[in-house]
Short mmCIF file of C-alpha atoms in Angstrom, two decimals:
data_model
loop_
_atom_site.label_atom_id
_atom_site.label_comp_id
_atom_site.label_asym_id
_atom_site.label_seq_id
_atom_site.Cartn_x
_atom_site.Cartn_y
_atom_site.Cartn_z
CA MET A 1 127.92 129.00 133.28
CA ALA A 2 124.83 129.33 130.85
CA SER A 3 122.42 132.56 132.02
CA LEU A 4 118.78 132.15 133.13
CA LYS A 5 117.71 133.28 129.56
CA ASP A 6 120.22 130.85 127.91
CA MET A 7 118.56 127.83 130.01
CA ARG A 8 114.84 129.19 128.99
CA THR A 9 115.39 128.92 125.02
CA GLN A 10 117.16 125.40 125.88
CA ILE A 11 113.71 124.03 127.50
CA GLY A 12 111.54 125.65 125.11
CA SER A 13 113.53 124.25 122.27
CA VAL A 14 113.74 120.43 123.61
CA LYS A 15 109.81 121.06 124.52
CA ALA A 16 109.51 122.35 120.65
CA THR A 17 111.33 118.90 119.62
CA GLN A 18 109.21 116.98 122.09
CA LYS A 19 106.27 117.71 120.04
CA ILE A 20 107.31 116.99 116.88
CA THR A 21 108.61 113.58 117.92
CA LYS A 22 105.14 112.93 119.70
CA ALA A 23 103.18 113.92 116.42
CA MET A 24 105.62 111.62 114.36
CA GLN A 25 104.84 108.67 116.82
CA MET A 26 101.14 109.26 116.56
CA VAL A 27 101.52 109.50 112.44
CA ALA A 28 103.51 106.13 112.75
CA ALA A 29 101.37 104.55 114.85
CA ALA A 30 97.98 105.67 112.65
CA LYS A 31 99.85 104.60 109.53
CA LEU A 32 101.09 101.06 111.25
CA LYS A 33 97.61 99.91 111.17
CA ARG A 34 96.65 100.19 107.67
CA ALA A 35 100.46 98.74 106.84
CA GLN A 36 100.11 95.45 109.40
CA ASP A 37 96.33 95.41 107.76
CA SER A 38 97.76 95.07 103.57
CA ALA A 39 100.54 92.70 105.00
CA GLU A 40 97.86 90.40 106.73
CA ASN A 41 95.57 90.37 103.59
CA ALA A 42 98.79 89.64 101.61
CA ARG A 43 99.61 86.60 103.05
CA PRO A 44 96.45 84.20 102.05
CA TYR A 45 97.73 84.32 98.62
CA ALA A 46 101.35 83.93 98.96
CA LYS A 47 100.86 80.88 101.42
CA ARG A 48 98.27 79.36 98.43
CA MET A 49 100.99 79.79 96.02
CA ALA A 50 103.69 78.56 98.01
CA ALA A 51 101.28 75.50 98.59
CA VAL A 52 100.96 75.18 95.09
CA ILE A 53 104.38 75.66 93.89
CA ALA A 54 105.42 73.32 96.63
CA ASN A 55 102.67 70.49 95.18
CA LEU A 56 103.93 71.00 91.87
CA ALA A 57 107.60 70.69 92.79
CA ARG A 58 107.15 67.39 94.56
CA GLY A 59 106.09 65.61 91.31
CA ILE A 60 108.90 66.79 89.29
CA THR A 61 112.67 65.84 89.60
CA GLY A 62 115.85 65.54 87.33
CA ASP A 63 116.15 67.45 84.43
CA SER A 64 112.77 68.51 83.57
CA ALA A 65 112.22 70.47 86.87
CA PRO A 66 112.86 74.97 85.82
CA GLN A 67 116.24 76.14 86.69
CA MET A 68 114.27 78.63 88.81
CA LEU A 69 113.02 76.06 90.72
CA VAL A 70 116.51 73.77 91.45
CA GLY A 71 119.10 76.54 90.36
CA ASN A 72 121.73 76.48 87.96
CA GLY A 73 123.98 74.13 89.55
CA SER A 74 126.30 77.17 90.20
CA THR A 75 126.95 79.56 93.03
CA THR A 76 129.42 81.82 92.12
CA HIS A 77 127.19 85.31 90.58
CA GLN A 78 125.26 86.15 93.52
CA LEU A 79 122.86 88.72 93.57
CA VAL A 80 122.09 90.46 96.83
CA VAL A 81 118.41 92.22 96.77
CA VAL A 82 117.94 94.67 99.71
CA ALA A 83 114.49 96.36 100.79
CA THR A 84 114.83 99.00 102.95
CA ALA A 85 112.45 101.97 103.76
CA ASP A 86 112.66 104.98 102.06
CA ARG A 87 112.70 107.18 104.84
CA GLY A 88 114.75 107.33 108.43
CA LEU A 89 114.15 108.41 111.83
CA ALA A 90 113.09 104.89 112.86
CA GLY A 91 115.89 103.44 115.03
CA GLY A 92 117.76 100.87 114.04
CA PHE A 93 115.55 99.57 111.44
CA ASN A 94 117.46 100.09 107.84
CA SER A 95 120.86 99.71 109.41
CA ASN A 96 119.96 96.19 110.72
CA ILE A 97 118.89 95.51 107.37
CA VAL A 98 121.56 96.52 105.98
CA ARG A 99 124.37 95.08 108.40
CA ALA A 100 122.93 91.34 107.81
CA ALA A 101 123.47 92.23 103.93
CA ARG A 102 126.89 93.34 104.37
CA GLU A 103 127.86 90.13 106.48
CA PHE A 104 126.50 88.19 103.87
CA ILE A 105 128.37 90.21 101.09
CA ALA A 106 131.52 89.59 103.13
CA GLN A 107 130.86 85.90 103.19
CA GLN A 108 129.99 85.34 99.95
CA THR A 109 133.35 87.36 98.76
CA ALA A 110 135.74 85.72 101.64
CA ALA A 111 134.38 82.38 99.49
CA GLY A 112 135.74 83.29 95.85
CA ASN A 113 131.95 84.19 94.68
CA LYS A 114 130.89 87.73 92.59
CA VAL A 115 127.90 89.76 94.37
CA ARG A 116 126.17 92.05 92.59
CA LEU A 117 123.35 93.86 94.29
CA ILE A 118 120.04 95.76 93.72
CA THR A 119 118.60 97.89 96.39
CA ILE A 120 115.06 98.96 97.06
CA GLY A 121 114.06 101.89 98.75
CA ARG A 122 116.37 105.45 99.46
CA LYS A 123 118.17 104.40 102.40
CA GLY A 124 119.44 101.23 101.42
CA ARG A 125 121.04 102.85 98.42
CA ASP A 126 122.25 105.83 100.64
CA GLN A 127 124.10 102.99 102.79
CA LEU A 128 125.52 100.85 100.69
CA LYS A 129 126.80 103.10 97.65
CA ARG A 130 129.57 104.06 99.03
CA GLN A 131 131.07 100.37 99.95
CA PHE A 132 129.60 98.74 96.89
CA GLY A 133 128.53 101.21 94.44
CA ASP A 134 129.89 99.49 91.58
CA LYS A 135 128.48 96.32 92.48
CA ILE A 136 125.10 98.32 92.35
CA VAL A 137 122.84 96.84 89.38
CA GLU A 138 120.08 98.99 89.83
CA SER A 139 118.38 101.04 92.35
CA PHE A 140 114.43 100.88 92.89
CA ASP A 141 113.14 104.26 95.03
CA LEU A 142 109.39 103.30 95.94
CA SER A 143 108.96 106.71 97.86
CA GLY A 144 106.64 108.28 95.45
CA THR A 145 104.47 104.99 95.62
CA LYS A 146 101.61 105.39 98.27
CA VAL A 147 99.95 101.60 97.23
CA LEU A 148 102.34 98.47 97.28
CA THR A 149 100.81 96.70 94.64
CA ILE A 150 101.70 93.72 92.28
CA ASP A 151 102.02 96.28 89.44
CA VAL A 152 104.78 98.33 91.60
CA VAL A 153 107.00 95.30 92.11
CA ALA A 154 106.44 93.64 88.34
CA PRO A 155 109.42 95.59 87.37
CA ILE A 156 111.87 94.57 90.06
CA ALA A 157 110.77 90.52 89.76
CA ASP A 158 111.27 90.74 85.84
CA LEU A 159 114.50 92.46 86.34
CA ILE A 160 115.58 89.80 88.85
CA ALA A 161 114.36 87.15 86.72
CA ARG A 162 116.55 88.43 83.67
CA GLU A 163 119.42 88.52 85.82
CA PHE A 164 118.94 84.70 86.08
CA SER A 165 117.66 83.63 82.74
CA GLU A 166 120.57 85.65 81.04
CA GLY A 167 122.98 83.96 83.52
CA ARG A 168 124.08 86.79 84.65
CA ALA A 169 122.68 85.61 88.54
CA ASP A 170 123.00 82.16 89.80
CA VAL A 171 121.41 82.60 93.13
CA VAL A 172 119.23 85.62 94.58
CA THR A 173 118.84 86.17 98.08
CA LEU A 174 116.45 89.33 99.34
CA PHE A 175 117.47 90.83 102.63
CA TYR A 176 114.51 92.34 104.09
CA SER A 177 112.84 93.00 107.54
CA ARG A 178 110.55 90.03 109.03
CA PHE A 179 107.33 91.81 110.86
CA GLN A 180 107.30 89.21 114.18
CA SER A 181 105.37 91.87 116.19
CA VAL A 182 105.15 95.19 116.67
CA ILE A 183 108.26 95.36 119.15
CA ALA A 184 110.03 93.14 117.13
CA GLN A 185 111.41 93.03 113.73
CA VAL A 186 113.96 90.59 112.68
CA PRO A 187 116.26 91.60 109.82
CA SER A 188 116.38 88.28 107.47
CA ALA A 189 117.39 86.73 103.91
CA LYS A 190 115.26 85.00 101.84
CA ARG A 191 116.56 83.09 99.27
CA LEU A 192 114.26 83.86 96.01
CA ILE A 193 116.16 81.78 93.16
CA PRO A 194 116.60 78.96 93.32
CA ALA A 195 113.01 78.62 94.80
CA ASP A 196 112.83 77.99 98.59
CA VAL A 197 110.05 75.55 98.43
CA ASP A 198 108.70 74.84 101.43
CA LEU A 199 107.21 71.52 101.90
CA SER A 200 105.86 72.44 105.38
CA ALA A 201 103.36 73.86 103.38
CA LEU A 202 102.28 71.22 100.99
CA GLU A 203 98.60 70.43 101.99
CA ASP A 204 97.92 66.19 101.85
CA THR A 205 95.99 65.61 98.80
CA HIS A 206 95.14 62.13 100.34
CA GLY A 207 96.70 60.83 98.14
CA ALA A 208 94.62 62.17 94.96
CA VAL A 209 96.34 62.30 91.36
CA TYR A 210 95.92 65.94 90.13
CA GLU A 211 95.18 66.31 86.68
CA TYR A 212 97.60 69.43 85.08
CA GLU A 213 96.30 71.86 82.32
CA PRO A 214 99.09 72.30 80.90
CA SER A 215 101.77 70.19 81.70
CA GLU A 216 103.23 70.34 85.29
CA GLU A 217 106.67 71.66 83.76
CA GLU A 218 104.89 74.91 82.02
CA LEU A 219 102.58 75.54 84.99
CA LEU A 220 105.96 76.03 87.44
CA GLU A 221 107.46 77.92 84.39
CA THR A 222 104.46 80.42 84.80
CA LEU A 223 104.08 80.12 88.35
CA LEU A 224 107.47 80.65 89.33
CA PRO A 225 107.86 84.20 88.11
CA ARG A 226 104.62 85.05 89.79
CA ASN A 227 106.00 83.84 92.94
CA LEU A 228 108.84 86.24 92.44
CA SER A 229 106.58 89.04 92.46
CA VAL A 230 104.72 87.91 95.02
CA GLN A 231 107.38 86.81 97.28
CA LEU A 232 108.54 90.02 96.75
CA LEU A 233 105.31 91.83 97.43
CA ALA A 234 104.86 90.21 100.72
CA SER A 235 108.15 90.76 101.97
CA LEU A 236 107.76 94.60 100.98
CA LEU A 237 104.84 94.97 103.04
CA GLU A 238 106.28 93.10 106.13
CA ASN A 239 109.03 95.82 105.66
CA ASN A 240 106.58 98.68 105.24
CA ALA A 241 104.60 97.37 108.49
CA GLY A 242 108.08 96.95 110.31
CA PHE A 243 109.57 100.09 109.29
CA TYR A 244 106.52 102.21 110.98
CA ALA A 245 106.47 99.70 114.24
CA SER A 246 110.16 100.56 114.49
CA GLN A 247 109.43 104.66 113.87
CA MET A 248 106.66 104.38 116.68
CA SER A 249 109.20 102.96 119.22
CA ALA A 250 111.71 104.88 117.86
CA MET A 251 109.78 108.18 118.37
CA ASP A 252 108.31 106.98 122.02
CA ASN A 253 111.62 106.50 122.95
CA ALA A 254 112.73 110.14 121.90
CA THR A 255 109.56 111.54 123.41
CA ARG A 256 110.11 110.07 126.81
CA ASN A 257 114.15 111.07 126.70
CA ALA A 258 112.71 114.49 125.70
CA GLY A 259 110.74 114.44 128.93
CA GLU A 260 113.10 113.38 130.88
CA MET A 261 115.52 116.08 129.49
CA ILE A 262 112.55 118.68 129.99
CA ASN A 263 112.28 117.88 133.95
CA ALA A 264 116.10 117.95 134.54
CA MET A 265 116.62 121.14 132.98
CA THR A 266 113.79 122.86 134.87
CA LEU A 267 114.89 121.56 138.17
CA LYS A 268 118.30 123.25 137.45
CA TYR A 269 116.68 126.20 136.53
CA ASN A 270 114.05 126.80 139.28
CA ARG A 271 117.46 125.70 141.28
CA LYS A 272 119.39 128.57 139.83
CA ARG A 273 116.54 131.22 139.79
CA GLN A 274 116.37 130.66 143.66
CA ALA A 275 119.73 130.87 144.33
CA GLN A 276 120.13 134.45 142.37
CA ILE A 277 116.87 135.39 144.47
CA THR A 278 119.02 134.27 147.96
CA THR A 279 122.06 136.10 146.38
CA GLU A 280 119.53 139.59 145.43
CA LEU A 281 118.22 139.04 149.27
CA ILE A 282 121.13 139.04 151.13
CA GLU A 283 122.81 142.12 149.28
CA ILE A 284 119.53 143.95 149.99
CA ILE A 285 119.70 142.93 153.50
CA ALA A 286 123.75 143.43 154.09
CA GLY A 287 122.70 147.03 152.81
CA ALA A 288 120.12 147.71 154.49
CA GLU A 289 122.31 147.21 157.53
CA ALA A 290 125.29 148.61 156.39
CA LEU A 291 122.76 152.10 156.89
CA MET B 1 83.22 68.80 103.08
CA ALA B 2 82.19 65.12 101.41
CA ASP B 3 79.10 65.50 103.12
CA THR B 4 77.77 68.85 101.34
CA ASP B 5 77.20 69.01 97.76
CA LYS B 6 78.50 72.75 97.92
CA LEU B 7 81.59 73.76 96.59
CA HIS B 8 84.10 76.17 98.64
CA VAL B 9 85.65 78.33 96.51
CA SER B 10 88.10 81.36 97.29
CA LEU B 11 89.13 84.04 95.13
CA VAL B 12 92.39 85.42 96.03
CA THR B 13 94.42 88.19 94.84
CA PRO B 14 97.67 89.67 96.44
CA GLU B 15 96.12 92.68 97.90
CA ARG B 16 93.13 90.83 99.47
CA GLU B 17 90.61 87.75 99.55
CA LEU B 18 87.90 89.10 97.05
CA PHE B 19 85.65 85.83 97.64
CA ALA B 20 85.65 82.91 100.08
CA GLY B 21 82.18 80.95 100.37
CA GLU B 22 80.34 77.75 99.73
CA VAL B 23 78.77 77.85 96.46
CA ASP B 24 77.00 75.57 93.74
CA GLN B 25 79.18 76.28 90.58
CA VAL B 26 82.36 78.11 89.28
CA VAL B 27 82.89 78.48 85.99
CA ALA B 28 86.06 79.71 84.58
CA PRO B 29 88.36 80.56 81.44
CA GLY B 30 91.37 77.78 81.69
CA VAL B 31 94.07 78.56 78.84
CA GLU B 32 92.84 74.93 77.35
CA GLY B 33 89.23 76.09 77.45
CA GLU B 34 86.29 77.38 79.86
CA PHE B 35 85.46 74.70 82.37
CA GLY B 36 82.88 74.42 85.23
CA VAL B 37 83.45 73.23 88.89
CA LEU B 38 80.90 71.17 90.91
CA ALA B 39 81.46 69.87 94.15
CA HIS B 40 83.52 66.78 94.30
CA HIS B 41 85.45 67.56 91.15
CA ALA B 42 88.51 65.39 90.88
CA PRO B 43 91.76 67.53 91.62
CA PHE B 44 92.98 69.24 88.90
CA MET B 45 95.57 72.76 87.95
CA THR B 46 95.39 74.95 85.53
CA THR B 47 96.25 78.62 84.65
CA LEU B 48 93.54 80.89 83.70
CA ALA B 49 93.19 82.85 80.71
CA GLU B 50 92.24 86.60 80.83
CA GLY B 51 88.46 86.44 81.09
CA ASP B 52 85.43 86.02 83.33
CA VAL B 53 84.92 83.99 86.75
CA THR B 54 81.27 83.42 87.36
CA ILE B 55 80.27 81.77 90.89
CA LEU B 56 76.95 80.68 91.10
CA ASP B 57 75.10 80.32 94.16
CA GLY B 58 71.69 79.35 93.99
CA VAL B 59 69.64 82.54 92.59
CA THR B 60 72.69 84.84 92.74
CA LYS B 61 75.20 85.26 90.38
CA ARG B 62 78.45 86.73 91.16
CA VAL B 63 81.05 87.60 87.74
CA PHE B 64 84.63 88.59 88.53
CA GLN B 65 87.36 89.79 85.58
CA VAL B 66 90.07 87.90 86.47
CA ARG B 67 93.74 88.63 84.75
CA GLY B 68 96.96 86.42 85.48
CA GLY B 69 94.89 83.92 87.23
CA PHE B 70 95.73 80.40 88.25
CA ALA B 71 93.15 77.80 89.47
CA ASP B 72 93.73 74.68 92.23
CA VAL B 73 90.70 72.37 92.61
CA ASN B 74 91.24 69.59 95.65
CA GLU B 75 88.90 68.03 97.88
CA ASP B 76 88.82 70.98 100.15
CA GLY B 77 87.70 72.87 97.42
CA MET B 78 88.74 75.47 94.62
CA THR B 79 90.93 78.60 94.87
CA ILE B 80 91.80 80.79 92.69
CA LEU B 81 94.87 82.81 92.67
CA ALA B 82 94.53 85.91 90.66
CA GLU B 83 97.08 88.92 90.11
CA HIS B 84 94.34 91.36 88.94
CA ALA B 85 90.53 90.82 89.52
CA ASN B 86 87.58 92.70 90.34
CA GLU B 87 83.87 92.33 90.29
CA TYR B 88 81.24 93.24 87.80
CA GLY B 89 78.57 93.60 90.27
CA GLU B 90 76.39 91.36 92.25
CA ASN B 91 73.04 90.18 89.57
CA VAL B 92 69.89 88.47 91.09
CA HIS B 93 67.73 86.52 88.72
#
């Protein structure tokens, strides 16, 4: 059994850990506020963009429709984009996204499709590298970027667009964590190509006829690649907010656990200390009586 | 929106909404030439060339430099989506 001194050291070390988790929780809470704000600020743009594309898509049918919108008719080459955080200590945040992606990959492989991967964020790459190392096209590490902007995601969107236009990918699916609330982040899949046109985003145009400059087809050709970056950016911003929310609750749990542990250990320590004092007293009294 | 003679315009970038409000007129650089939009303009969509978007309201004039832009005009107003936009500064004449 551990000596009293050992127990003191142990309690001290748990207390030190608790201080760290407490600090991390507070830092995450502060960063969450900002991440949540920027995710919300990005929403109007993504929403308008979706409405405009839905509007354009409705008017275009048949052969003139761009392939990025309707797909190229094949599903054999699946490109999976996995967006995770660059850091851990956030509960199951990264693992949940990776698990969802793994299930999808297994499904596609079983269906006889070829799967290739792009990872965004260090944690996702680390977790997928061992199993799918040969399938990873490219890994993006955003740990050095402080603010996520459209310029940061542009190279990723360009790569995806190139993979599609050069025929190496037929369907592109993005895995990320949807920020539902501070306590709920849902690992989700979003289809990037063919574009997932949300007809509910469509505005009622009151039957008015639009005039397009240049033509509808040309407009779509320029807007679809842009939509790709916008969707990516919106997802990454949500991911970011989700990461801090997840880290905050993970660290809150850790702080509470450490508190419980300290209480239990202190109780045990005091009992042992008292037992030792009692033993010493008995020894002294016994010795005095013997005289 | 039909009972006013003001045009509702919003200028949005992926980072934030830069401008939203009721104004008299907007002048924007379309790819096929510069155009002005007043209230009750016919529905119209165009991509924007790199250049300046001018928003006029009474005596105030606000100029935004826009890159990678797109404009959507319908009866609810005008929406400008721009990948990059920043304001030159507010001028009162």
